[in-house]
Every structure is written in C-alpha cells, then in structure tokens.
Coordinates of C-alpha atoms in Angstrom, one line a residue:
M1 CA 2.2 -1.4 -13.2
H2 CA 0.1 -4.8 -13.7
S3 CA 0.0 -7.4 -10.8
R4 CA 1.6 -10.0 -12.7
Y5 CA 4.1 -8.1 -14.1
F6 CA 5.0 -6.7 -10.8
F7 CA 5.1 -9.9 -8.8
T8 CA 7.1 -11.6 -11.8
F9 CA 9.8 -8.7 -11.1
I10 CA 9.8 -9.3 -7.7
A11 CA 10.4 -12.7 -7.9
T12 CA 13.4 -12.2 -10.6
L13 CA 14.8 -9.7 -7.9
V14 CA 14.6 -11.9 -4.9
S15 CA 16.1 -14.7 -7.0
A16 CA 18.9 -12.6 -8.2
T17 CA 19.5 -11.4 -4.9
V18 CA 19.6 -14.9 -3.0
F19 CA 21.9 -15.9 -5.8
A20 CA 24.4 -13.1 -5.4
N21 CA 24.6 -13.7 -1.6
V22 CA 25.1 -17.2 -2.0
V23 CA 28.1 -16.6 -4.2
M24 CA 29.4 -13.7 -2.3
L25 CA 29.1 -15.9 0.9
Y26 CA 31.0 -18.7 -0.8
I27 CA 33.6 -16.1 -2.0
S28 CA 33.8 -14.7 1.7
D29 CA 34.1 -18.5 3.0
D30 CA 36.9 -19.2 0.7
A31 CA 38.8 -16.2 1.1
S32 CA 38.6 -16.7 4.9
D33 CA 39.8 -20.2 4.3
V34 CA 42.7 -18.8 2.3
I35 CA 43.4 -16.5 5.1
T36 CA 43.6 -19.2 7.7
R37 CA 45.7 -21.4 5.9
F38 CA 48.3 -18.8 4.9
E39 CA 48.2 -17.7 8.6
Q40 CA 48.8 -21.4 9.8
H41 CA 51.3 -21.8 7.1
W42 CA 53.4 -18.4 8.1
Q43 CA 53.1 -19.3 11.7
Q44 CA 54.5 -22.5 11.1
Q45 CA 57.3 -21.3 8.7
A46 CA 57.8 -18.4 10.9
D47 CA 58.6 -20.8 13.9
I48 CA 60.9 -23.0 12.1
I49 CA 62.7 -20.3 10.5
L50 CA 63.2 -18.5 14.1
R51 CA 64.0 -21.6 15.7
E52 CA 66.4 -22.7 13.0
A53 CA 67.9 -19.0 12.9
Q54 CA 68.1 -19.5 16.9
L55 CA 69.9 -23.1 16.6
L56 CA 72.3 -21.8 14.0
D57 CA 73.4 -18.9 15.9
E58 CA 74.2 -21.1 18.8
L59 CA 75.9 -23.6 16.7
E60 CA 78.0 -20.9 15.3
R61 CA 79.0 -20.0 18.8
Q62 CA 79.8 -23.4 20.0
L63 CA 81.9 -24.0 17.2
S64 CA 83.7 -20.5 17.6
D65 CA 84.4 -21.4 21.1
N66 CA 85.3 -25.1 20.4
D67 CA 87.5 -24.6 17.3
P68 CA 90.1 -21.9 16.9
E69 CA 89.7 -22.9 12.9
H70 CA 86.3 -21.6 12.9
Q71 CA 86.3 -18.2 14.4
V72 CA 83.8 -16.2 13.1
R73 CA 83.5 -12.4 12.7
D74 CA 80.3 -12.0 14.6
Y75 CA 81.9 -13.2 17.7
L76 CA 85.5 -11.9 17.2
S77 CA 86.7 -8.4 15.8
E78 CA 90.2 -10.2 15.3
Q79 CA 91.4 -13.5 14.1
R80 CA 93.3 -15.4 16.7
A81 CA 94.5 -19.0 17.2
Y82 CA 93.6 -21.0 20.0
S83 CA 94.3 -24.9 21.0
I84 CA 91.8 -27.3 19.6
N85 CA 89.2 -28.4 21.9
T86 CA 87.9 -31.8 20.8
D87 CA 84.5 -31.9 22.8
A88 CA 82.1 -31.6 19.9
D89 CA 78.9 -33.0 21.8
V90 CA 77.3 -29.9 22.3
A91 CA 77.5 -28.7 18.6
L92 CA 76.2 -32.3 17.5
H93 CA 73.3 -31.9 19.8
I94 CA 72.5 -28.8 18.5
V95 CA 72.8 -30.1 15.3
M96 CA 70.2 -32.6 16.1
M97 CA 67.6 -30.2 17.1
I98 CA 68.2 -28.6 14.1
A99 CA 67.7 -32.0 12.3
E100 CA 64.1 -32.4 13.8
L101 CA 62.9 -29.3 12.1
D102 CA 60.7 -29.2 8.9
L103 CA 63.7 -28.4 6.4
S104 CA 64.4 -28.4 2.8
D105 CA 66.5 -31.0 1.1
A106 CA 69.2 -28.4 0.7
E107 CA 69.5 -27.9 3.9
R108 CA 69.4 -31.6 5.2
E109 CA 72.2 -32.4 2.9
A110 CA 73.9 -29.3 4.5
L111 CA 73.0 -30.3 8.1
D112 CA 74.5 -33.9 7.3
E113 CA 77.4 -32.1 6.1
V114 CA 77.5 -30.3 9.3
Q115 CA 77.2 -33.4 11.4
R116 CA 80.0 -35.5 9.2
I117 CA 82.5 -32.9 9.8
L118 CA 81.8 -32.6 13.5
S119 CA 82.2 -36.3 13.6
E120 CA 85.4 -36.4 12.0
P121 CA 88.8 -36.6 13.8
R122 CA 90.6 -33.3 13.8
Q123 CA 94.3 -32.1 14.3
S124 CA 95.8 -29.9 16.7
I125 CA 96.9 -26.5 15.9
P126 CA 99.8 -25.2 18.2
D127 CA 99.4 -22.3 20.3
K128 CA 100.7 -19.0 19.6
S129 CA 101.7 -16.5 22.1
L130 CA 99.4 -13.9 22.9
D131 CA 102.0 -11.4 22.2
T132 CA 103.0 -12.7 18.8
A133 CA 102.1 -11.0 15.7
P134 CA 98.3 -11.2 14.9
F135 CA 97.4 -14.2 12.7
K136 CA 96.4 -12.8 9.2
L137 CA 93.7 -15.3 7.2
S138 CA 95.8 -14.9 4.1
E139 CA 98.8 -16.2 5.7
N140 CA 97.2 -18.8 7.2
P141 CA 95.0 -20.2 4.9
S142 CA 91.8 -22.1 6.0
S143 CA 91.9 -26.3 6.3
P144 CA 89.6 -28.0 4.0
R145 CA 87.7 -29.1 7.0
H146 CA 86.9 -25.2 7.9
R147 CA 85.9 -24.8 4.5
R148 CA 83.3 -27.6 3.9
L149 CA 81.8 -26.3 7.6
D150 CA 81.7 -23.4 6.2
I151 CA 79.8 -24.0 3.2
A152 CA 77.6 -26.4 5.2
L153 CA 77.0 -23.6 7.2
Q154 CA 76.3 -21.0 4.7
S155 CA 74.0 -23.6 3.2
L156 CA 71.9 -23.9 5.7
R157 CA 71.6 -20.0 5.9
L158 CA 70.9 -20.1 2.3
G159 CA 68.1 -22.3 2.7
M160 CA 66.7 -20.6 5.6
E161 CA 66.8 -17.3 3.5
A162 CA 64.9 -19.2 0.4
R163 CA 62.3 -20.5 3.0
I164 CA 61.8 -16.9 3.7
E165 CA 61.4 -15.9 0.3
E166 CA 59.2 -18.9 -0.8
T167 CA 57.0 -18.2 2.4
K168 CA 57.1 -14.4 1.2
R169 CA 56.2 -15.1 -2.2
Q170 CA 53.4 -17.7 -1.2
H171 CA 52.0 -14.9 1.0
Q172 CA 51.9 -12.6 -1.9
V173 CA 50.5 -15.1 -3.9
A174 CA 47.7 -15.7 -1.2
L175 CA 47.5 -11.9 -1.0
N176 CA 46.8 -11.4 -4.6
S177 CA 44.3 -14.2 -4.4
I178 CA 42.3 -12.4 -1.4
I179 CA 42.5 -9.2 -3.3
N180 CA 41.4 -10.9 -6.6
K181 CA 38.3 -12.5 -4.6
G182 CA 37.6 -9.4 -2.9
S183 CA 37.4 -7.7 -6.3
V184 CA 35.0 -10.3 -7.7
E185 CA 33.1 -9.8 -4.4
A186 CA 33.0 -6.0 -4.5
W187 CA 32.1 -6.0 -8.2
L188 CA 29.4 -8.4 -7.6
L189 CA 28.2 -6.4 -4.5
L190 CA 28.5 -3.5 -6.8
S191 CA 26.2 -5.1 -9.5
L192 CA 23.9 -6.0 -6.7
V193 CA 23.7 -2.7 -5.6
V194 CA 23.1 -1.3 -8.9
I195 CA 20.5 -3.7 -9.7
L196 CA 18.7 -3.2 -6.6
A197 CA 18.9 0.7 -7.2
C198 CA 17.4 0.1 -10.9
A199 CA 14.6 -2.0 -9.2
G200 CA 13.9 0.4 -6.7
A201 CA 13.8 3.2 -9.1
V202 CA 11.5 1.0 -11.3
V203 CA 9.5 0.2 -8.4
L204 CA 9.5 3.5 -7.1
R205 CA 8.4 4.8 -11.0
G206 CA 5.6 2.3 -10.9
Q207 CA 4.3 3.4 -7.4
L208 CA 4.5 6.8 -8.3
R209 CA 2.4 6.5 -11.5
T210 CA 0.4 4.6 -9.7
I211 CA -0.3 7.0 -6.9
E212 CA -0.7 9.6 -9.7
E213 CA -3.6 7.5 -11.5
R214 CA -5.3 7.1 -8.3
A215 CA -5.0 10.6 -7.8
C216 CA -6.3 11.6 -11.3
L217 CA -9.2 8.8 -10.9
F218 CA -9.9 10.3 -7.3
D219 CA -10.8 13.9 -9.0
A220 CA -12.4 12.3 -11.8
I221 CA -14.9 10.5 -10.4
P222 CA -18.1 12.5 -10.5
D223 CA -19.8 11.4 -7.2
A224 CA -18.1 13.4 -4.1
L225 CA -15.6 11.7 -2.1
L226 CA -14.9 12.6 1.4
Y227 CA -12.2 10.9 4.0
C228 CA -12.7 12.1 7.7
E229 CA -11.6 11.0 11.0
Y230 CA -13.0 9.6 13.9
S231 CA -13.7 13.2 15.3
G232 CA -15.1 14.3 12.1
K233 CA -12.3 16.3 10.8
I234 CA -12.1 16.1 7.1
T235 CA -8.9 14.7 5.8
R236 CA -9.3 14.5 2.1
V237 CA -11.9 15.6 -0.6
N238 CA -12.3 15.2 -4.3
H239 CA -12.9 17.8 -7.1
S240 CA -16.7 16.9 -7.1
C241 CA -17.0 17.4 -3.6
T242 CA -15.5 20.9 -3.7
E243 CA -18.2 21.5 -6.8
L244 CA -21.1 20.0 -4.5
F245 CA -20.5 22.1 -1.6
G246 CA -18.8 25.3 -3.2
Y247 CA -15.9 25.3 -0.7
S248 CA -12.3 25.0 -1.8
V249 CA -10.3 22.1 -0.8
Q250 CA -8.3 24.2 1.5
E251 CA -11.7 25.4 3.3
L252 CA -13.0 21.6 3.6
L253 CA -10.0 20.6 5.0
R254 CA -10.4 23.1 8.1
M255 CA -14.0 22.1 8.6
S256 CA -15.7 19.1 10.4
V257 CA -18.4 16.7 8.3
E258 CA -21.2 18.1 10.6
D259 CA -20.8 21.6 8.9
L260 CA -21.8 20.0 5.7
I261 CA -25.2 19.7 6.7
P262 CA -28.2 21.7 8.1
A263 CA -27.5 23.2 11.9
R264 CA -30.6 21.1 13.2
F265 CA -29.3 17.9 12.3
R266 CA -25.8 18.0 13.2
D267 CA -25.8 16.7 16.9
L268 CA -27.7 13.7 15.7
H269 CA -25.5 13.2 13.0
S270 CA -22.5 13.5 15.1
K271 CA -24.1 10.6 17.2
E272 CA -24.9 8.4 14.4
R273 CA -21.5 8.8 12.7
R274 CA -19.8 7.6 16.1
N275 CA -21.7 4.9 16.6
F276 CA -21.6 3.5 12.7
T277 CA -19.8 0.0 12.8
G278 CA -20.9 -1.2 9.5
R279 CA -19.7 -2.0 6.3
A280 CA -20.4 0.4 3.3
Q281 CA -23.9 1.2 3.2
M282 CA -26.2 3.8 0.9
R283 CA -28.9 5.8 2.7
R284 CA -31.2 7.4 -0.2
K285 CA -33.4 10.1 0.2
G286 CA -36.6 9.7 1.7
Q287 CA -35.5 6.0 2.8
N288 CA -37.0 4.9 6.2
G289 CA -38.6 8.3 6.3
L290 CA -35.2 9.9 6.7
N291 CA -33.9 12.5 4.3
I292 CA -30.2 13.1 3.9
I293 CA -29.6 16.7 3.4
G294 CA -26.7 18.7 2.9
V295 CA -25.7 22.5 2.8
H296 CA -24.0 24.3 0.1
K297 CA -21.8 27.2 1.1
C298 CA -24.3 30.0 0.1
G299 CA -26.9 28.1 2.5
D300 CA -29.0 26.4 0.0
E301 CA -30.2 23.0 1.0
I302 CA -29.1 20.0 -1.3
P303 CA -30.6 16.4 -1.4
L304 CA -28.1 13.8 -1.2
D305 CA -27.4 10.2 -1.5
I306 CA -24.7 8.9 0.6
A307 CA -22.6 5.7 1.0
I308 CA -20.8 5.4 4.3
A309 CA -17.8 3.3 5.5
R310 CA -15.5 3.0 8.6
T311 CA -12.0 1.6 8.3
A312 CA -9.4 1.3 10.5
L313 CA -5.5 2.2 9.9
G314 CA -3.7 1.1 12.8
K315 CA -5.1 2.6 16.0
E316 CA -7.1 5.5 14.1
T317 CA -10.7 5.1 12.7
Y318 CA -11.9 6.9 9.6
F319 CA -14.8 7.3 7.7
V320 CA -15.2 6.9 3.7
A321 CA -18.5 8.8 2.2
V322 CA -19.4 8.9 -1.3
I323 CA -21.9 11.7 -1.7
R324 CA -24.3 12.0 -4.7
D325 CA -26.2 15.0 -5.6
L326 CA -29.9 13.9 -6.0
R327 CA -31.2 17.6 -7.4
H328 CA -30.7 16.7 -11.2
E329 CA -32.3 12.8 -10.3
L330 CA -35.2 14.2 -8.2
Q331 CA -35.8 16.7 -11.2
L332 CA -35.9 13.9 -13.7
Q333 CA -38.1 11.9 -11.4
K334 CA -40.4 15.0 -11.2
K335 CA -40.5 15.0 -14.8
A336 CA -41.6 11.3 -15.1
E337 CA -44.2 11.6 -12.4
V338 CA -45.6 15.2 -12.9
D339 CA -47.8 16.1 -15.9
F340 CA -46.0 19.1 -17.9
L341 CA -49.0 21.2 -18.0
T342 CA -50.7 21.2 -14.7
Q343 CA -47.8 20.3 -12.6
V344 CA -49.6 17.4 -10.9
F345 CA -48.8 13.8 -11.4
N346 CA -49.5 12.2 -14.3
R347 CA -51.8 9.0 -14.8
G348 CA -49.1 6.5 -14.2
Q349 CA -48.2 8.1 -11.1
I350 CA -51.8 8.5 -9.9
E351 CA -52.5 4.8 -10.6
Q352 CA -49.3 4.0 -8.3
I353 CA -50.8 6.2 -5.8
L354 CA -53.9 4.4 -6.0
N355 CA -52.7 0.9 -5.9
D356 CA -50.6 2.0 -2.8
E357 CA -53.6 3.2 -1.1
L358 CA -55.6 0.2 -1.9
S359 CA -53.0 -2.1 -0.4
R360 CA -53.0 0.3 2.9
A361 CA -56.7 0.2 3.2
R362 CA -57.0 -3.6 2.5
R363 CA -54.2 -4.1 5.3
Y364 CA -55.9 -2.0 7.9
Q365 CA -59.6 -2.1 6.9
R366 CA -59.9 1.6 6.7
P367 CA -62.3 3.7 4.2
L368 CA -60.8 4.6 0.7
S369 CA -62.6 7.4 -1.7
V370 CA -62.0 8.0 -5.2
M371 CA -63.3 11.2 -7.2
I372 CA -63.1 12.0 -11.0
V373 CA -63.2 15.7 -11.5
D374 CA -64.2 16.8 -15.3
I375 CA -64.5 20.6 -16.2
D376 CA -68.2 21.2 -17.9
N377 CA -68.3 22.3 -21.5
F378 CA -64.3 22.3 -21.9
K379 CA -64.5 21.5 -25.6
I380 CA -66.7 24.6 -26.2
L381 CA -63.9 26.8 -24.2
N382 CA -61.1 25.3 -26.7
D383 CA -63.4 25.8 -29.6
T384 CA -64.1 29.2 -28.8
L385 CA -61.4 30.8 -27.3
G386 CA -58.5 28.6 -28.5
H387 CA -56.6 25.8 -26.9
Q388 CA -54.2 28.1 -25.0
A389 CA -57.3 29.4 -22.8
G390 CA -58.1 25.6 -22.6
D391 CA -54.6 25.1 -21.1
R392 CA -55.2 28.3 -18.6
A393 CA -58.3 26.7 -17.4
L394 CA -56.5 23.3 -17.0
T395 CA -54.0 25.1 -15.0
E396 CA -56.2 27.1 -13.0
L397 CA -58.1 24.1 -12.1
S398 CA -55.0 22.0 -10.7
R399 CA -54.1 25.2 -8.7
F400 CA -57.5 25.2 -6.9
L401 CA -57.3 21.5 -6.5
V402 CA -54.0 21.5 -4.7
C403 CA -54.8 24.3 -2.4
S404 CA -58.5 22.8 -1.5
V405 CA -57.5 19.0 -1.0
R406 CA -55.7 17.5 2.1
P407 CA -51.8 17.2 1.9
S408 CA -52.5 13.3 2.3
D409 CA -54.8 13.1 -0.9
G410 CA -53.3 12.4 -4.2
L411 CA -54.2 14.6 -7.2
G412 CA -53.4 13.6 -10.5
R413 CA -54.4 14.4 -14.5
W414 CA -56.1 11.2 -15.7
G415 CA -56.3 12.6 -19.5
G416 CA -57.7 15.8 -21.3
D417 CA -59.9 17.8 -18.4
E418 CA -60.4 14.9 -16.0
F419 CA -58.5 15.0 -12.7
V420 CA -58.5 12.1 -10.4
L421 CA -58.4 12.7 -6.7
V422 CA -57.3 9.5 -4.4
C423 CA -58.7 10.5 -0.8
P424 CA -57.6 7.8 1.9
E425 CA -59.6 7.0 5.3
I426 CA -62.8 9.3 4.4
D427 CA -66.0 7.3 4.0
A428 CA -68.7 8.0 1.2
Q429 CA -70.7 10.7 2.8
E430 CA -67.5 12.7 3.6
A431 CA -66.2 12.3 0.1
L432 CA -69.5 13.4 -1.2
Q433 CA -69.5 16.4 0.9
M434 CA -66.0 17.3 0.0
A435 CA -66.9 16.9 -3.6
Q436 CA -69.7 19.1 -3.5
R437 CA -67.7 22.1 -1.9
L438 CA -65.1 21.9 -4.7
V439 CA -67.9 22.1 -7.2
R440 CA -69.3 25.3 -5.2
A441 CA -65.7 26.8 -4.5
Y442 CA -64.8 26.5 -8.1
C443 CA -68.1 27.8 -9.8
E444 CA -67.4 30.9 -7.5
Q445 CA -63.7 31.4 -8.2
N446 CA -62.5 30.6 -11.8
Q447 CA -62.1 33.1 -14.1
H448 CA -63.7 31.3 -17.2
G449 CA -67.2 30.9 -15.7
L450 CA -66.7 27.2 -16.0
S451 CA -68.3 24.6 -13.6
L452 CA -67.5 21.2 -12.5
S453 CA -68.7 17.7 -12.5
I454 CA -67.4 15.0 -9.7
G455 CA -68.4 11.2 -9.6
V456 CA -67.3 9.7 -6.3
T457 CA -67.0 6.2 -5.2
S458 CA -66.1 5.1 -1.9
C459 CA -65.2 1.9 0.1
T460 CA -65.7 1.3 3.6
Q461 CA -64.0 -1.9 3.9
V462 CA -61.6 -2.8 1.0
S463 CA -62.0 -6.3 0.1
E464 CA -59.8 -8.5 -1.9
K465 CA -61.7 -7.9 -5.2
S466 CA -61.5 -4.3 -5.2
D467 CA -58.8 -3.0 -7.6
L468 CA -57.9 0.3 -9.4
A469 CA -60.0 -0.8 -12.4
Q470 CA -62.8 -1.1 -10.3
L471 CA -62.6 1.9 -8.3
I472 CA -61.9 4.0 -11.6
G473 CA -65.0 2.4 -13.1
E474 CA -67.3 3.3 -10.5
A475 CA -66.2 7.2 -10.4
D476 CA -66.5 7.2 -14.0
Q477 CA -70.3 5.9 -13.9
A478 CA -71.1 8.5 -11.1
L479 CA -69.5 11.3 -13.4
Y480 CA -71.7 10.1 -16.0
Q481 CA -74.5 10.2 -13.7
A482 CA -73.4 13.9 -12.7
K483 CA -73.4 15.0 -16.6
S484 CA -76.6 13.4 -17.2
Q485 CA -78.4 15.1 -14.2
G486 CA -77.3 18.7 -15.4
R487 CA -73.6 19.1 -14.7
S488 CA -72.0 21.3 -11.9
R489 CA -72.7 18.9 -9.3
A490 CA -71.3 15.9 -7.4
V491 CA -72.7 12.6 -7.6
L492 CA -72.0 9.1 -5.3
F493 CA -71.7 5.8 -7.0
A494 CA -74.4 3.7 -5.9
A495 CA -74.2 -0.1 -6.8
D496 CA -78.1 -0.7 -6.3
Q497 CA -78.8 2.3 -9.0
H498 CA -76.8 -0.1 -11.9

C-alpha cells in the first residue's frame, strides 16, 4: 500500500468517524432533551391530575354530605333524603382550589358552572321518616339544579380523563420520536461499525500484503541477513544465510552467532559484539589487518564481508548483520591480479606492488631492490620443443621462484619469459647474493637444461626522484649486461658504468 493512498484513506476514515460521532452526539442530546421535557411534562400533568382527582373526590364528598339531592353512589349504597344544609363554604373553597390548577377551557367552564350552582339559593326538601319507604330515583326525579351540577362535575371528570389521554398521546409521540431517533442512531452506529470493519479489513489486507512482500524481499536478497539478540542468540535468518553456512533455518535459530565463526575467534568476537555501539558499518576482509571468517557446516572457512547495526526495541537490544560471501569475489580478484599460466602476479599487479614498496621505502628511508629474471635461450626451447614445453618451463620457473624468495618479496610475470622480483629492505650486496643463489639453484634443478640471467638494481635510500620506470630501467640494463657477458649470471646495476 502506497503511503499517500494509505494516509488519504486514514484521513477519510477519521473524518467519517468524527462526523458520525458528532451526528450521534447531536441525536443523543436531542433524545435526552425530549426525554427530559417529557418527564417534566408528565410529572406536571400527573401532579395536576392527581390533585384535581383528590379535590373532585373531596368536592363530591362535601356535596353528598351537604345536599340530600346530591347523594352519590360512591358514598351511599341507597338513595335517601336528608334535610337541606345551606352551608356551601367548604365546597366553594374546594372549587377555588381546583380553579388554581392548570385546567383546560372546558374544565374551567364546567368549574364556573359548579361555582354558580353552589352560589345559587337552594330550596329545602322535607324530611321523611326513616321507616318510610325508600326513595326511588324514578319516583323523585332530580331537580334541574342537581342535573346541572352533575353535568358540570361529569365535565370535570371527562376533562381530567381527556388530559390523561392527551398526556398518553404525547407520551406515545415522544416515545416514537425517541425510538425513531434511536433507530437512526443505531443505523448510523451500525454503518460506522461496518465502515470501520471494512476499513480495518482493507488496512489488515494491506498490512498482510506488505508483510508478505517484505518476507519475499527478505528471502530474495542475495546477501545473507541475520538478526540476533544481545546475548548472541540468532532470531531470524533469510534463505541466503542458510545457503551460505549450510544450516537449515531451524538449526540456525537454535544457534548463537558465535557458532558461525572459527573457535579461535569466538571469545574476541563476543566481546567486540557486546561493545559495539555504532551505526551500520562494513568490515571487509583484510581491512585494518583483520580478516572476517565464517565457518560452514562442513567445517570449511569462508572469507566474509559483514555490515553490523545495533538497534533497540523497547528494553531489548538486537543486532542486524548483512553478510556477504567473498569467495567468488576473491576468485575474480585473483584472476584479475594473477597471471593465468604461472599463477604469480601479472604485470599490472606487480607494478602496483612496486609503487607501494617505493612509497614505503621513501617514507621510512629503507633500502629497496628490484630484479628482472629472464630464461636464457627460451626462444630456442619454444622453436625446438614447441610452446607447450615453453609453457611448462615458465610454470616450473614460477614455482621455483615462489619457493626460493622471501614471503615479503613480490613476484610477478613482466612479459614473455621475464619475471620481476620486488625485494624490500635488502641492500645491493644482499640482493646480488640472492640473485646469484637463484641462478645457481635453477641451473641445478630445472628439467630443461636452462639457465637464468638476472639484472639487479638497488636503492639504499629511495629519493623523491626514484620511480617505477627508473628502477625497471636500471634492472633491465643490468639484465642486458648479464646477457652480453655470457648469460647464466646475475649483474648489479652500477650508475658509473653507463
């Protein structure tokens, strides 16, 4: 997943999430306000209805006690006539208390009617003996005043019931509104969850693809990659690492990094690894006089390049190593530096060695000698026995010189049957004696009856004017003198003879 696409996707997702949360917050606040208003309205209406019901009940009781015509079934199981009590102050006081409530217009009209009826003068109804026949409503119909009062009270009851029904209706409307808003909020939340799930799936798919790509790249890298802990335990390797050392992945993960180097270097390597605190750096074979060597599973030693980086993940310290096999590179380097036939340095490499020794001798004011070695009558050998015999003679001479010179001497094929020897830190007489020894030894042991002529030049103190061309020229002149003096000898260059 490209970084630009990824960040655009994340920004869009965050924006959608924020927007959805704002909408849900608005819906939740609005629903909360609706519920609060409904509860307040319901409580208010419930208080009014309860108070009105209590007052109406008390009014009915007062009317039943004070007016024989207004005996209500709620209070007496039988209809009986009583003498008229004209004290209506208590009933009027109850009516005034009802009037203070928040009533509808119809209820107020009915309450005004009750107040007018109670304020009107009333006629007495004669008492009847208790042992007379019970009073029948059909035989003693109610007066117009009673009917008006009953209608007004019934209107108050109906108004109270209507308010209850209206409150129920408003409650149902508010409840439906809350349910609808909750449904919208639920759908919005569900949509957000679905979007987040899809987004998570997309991001997870991208991350899995990235991990897979990195794993493929990790194994596709031609250099060996190795991760290890601070203790040296290997934690991860790529395919090239298993090919380089010959172990399987499972075997390497059970090993320490010190198990992959020769035993003689393990203690030093462990100490250097623990003390390493720098950034990634490459150590090449032979750099600073130190060779980096690994050990194959079969026991073979492998020349290596290695780049090491130290990093910390949390409280743990890890090392990352990029390891390169130098065997192929050294083979190519050897082919570029070594003469194919004689297996000694070629002309280009021996020139480099001579320049390096010149610089070192000039810096430290040490002697330096150079020899040119030539096979006498080599052309005759080629013409009589063929080039294959000539090649064998050159190969034999190179092996002889390698075994006869010092390890610090540089030996290279200059061209044809000529070889150059660079001998640092020996003066003219030592170089001449060495050359004469080579002439004698070669004549005694070569298989083709050949001899050597050697031209020698030497500098006790190398000056700033001394260079490769000068030394080679002087040695070549000395070689020419050896040839002209009868061959099979060594001659030291002398400036006063030219």
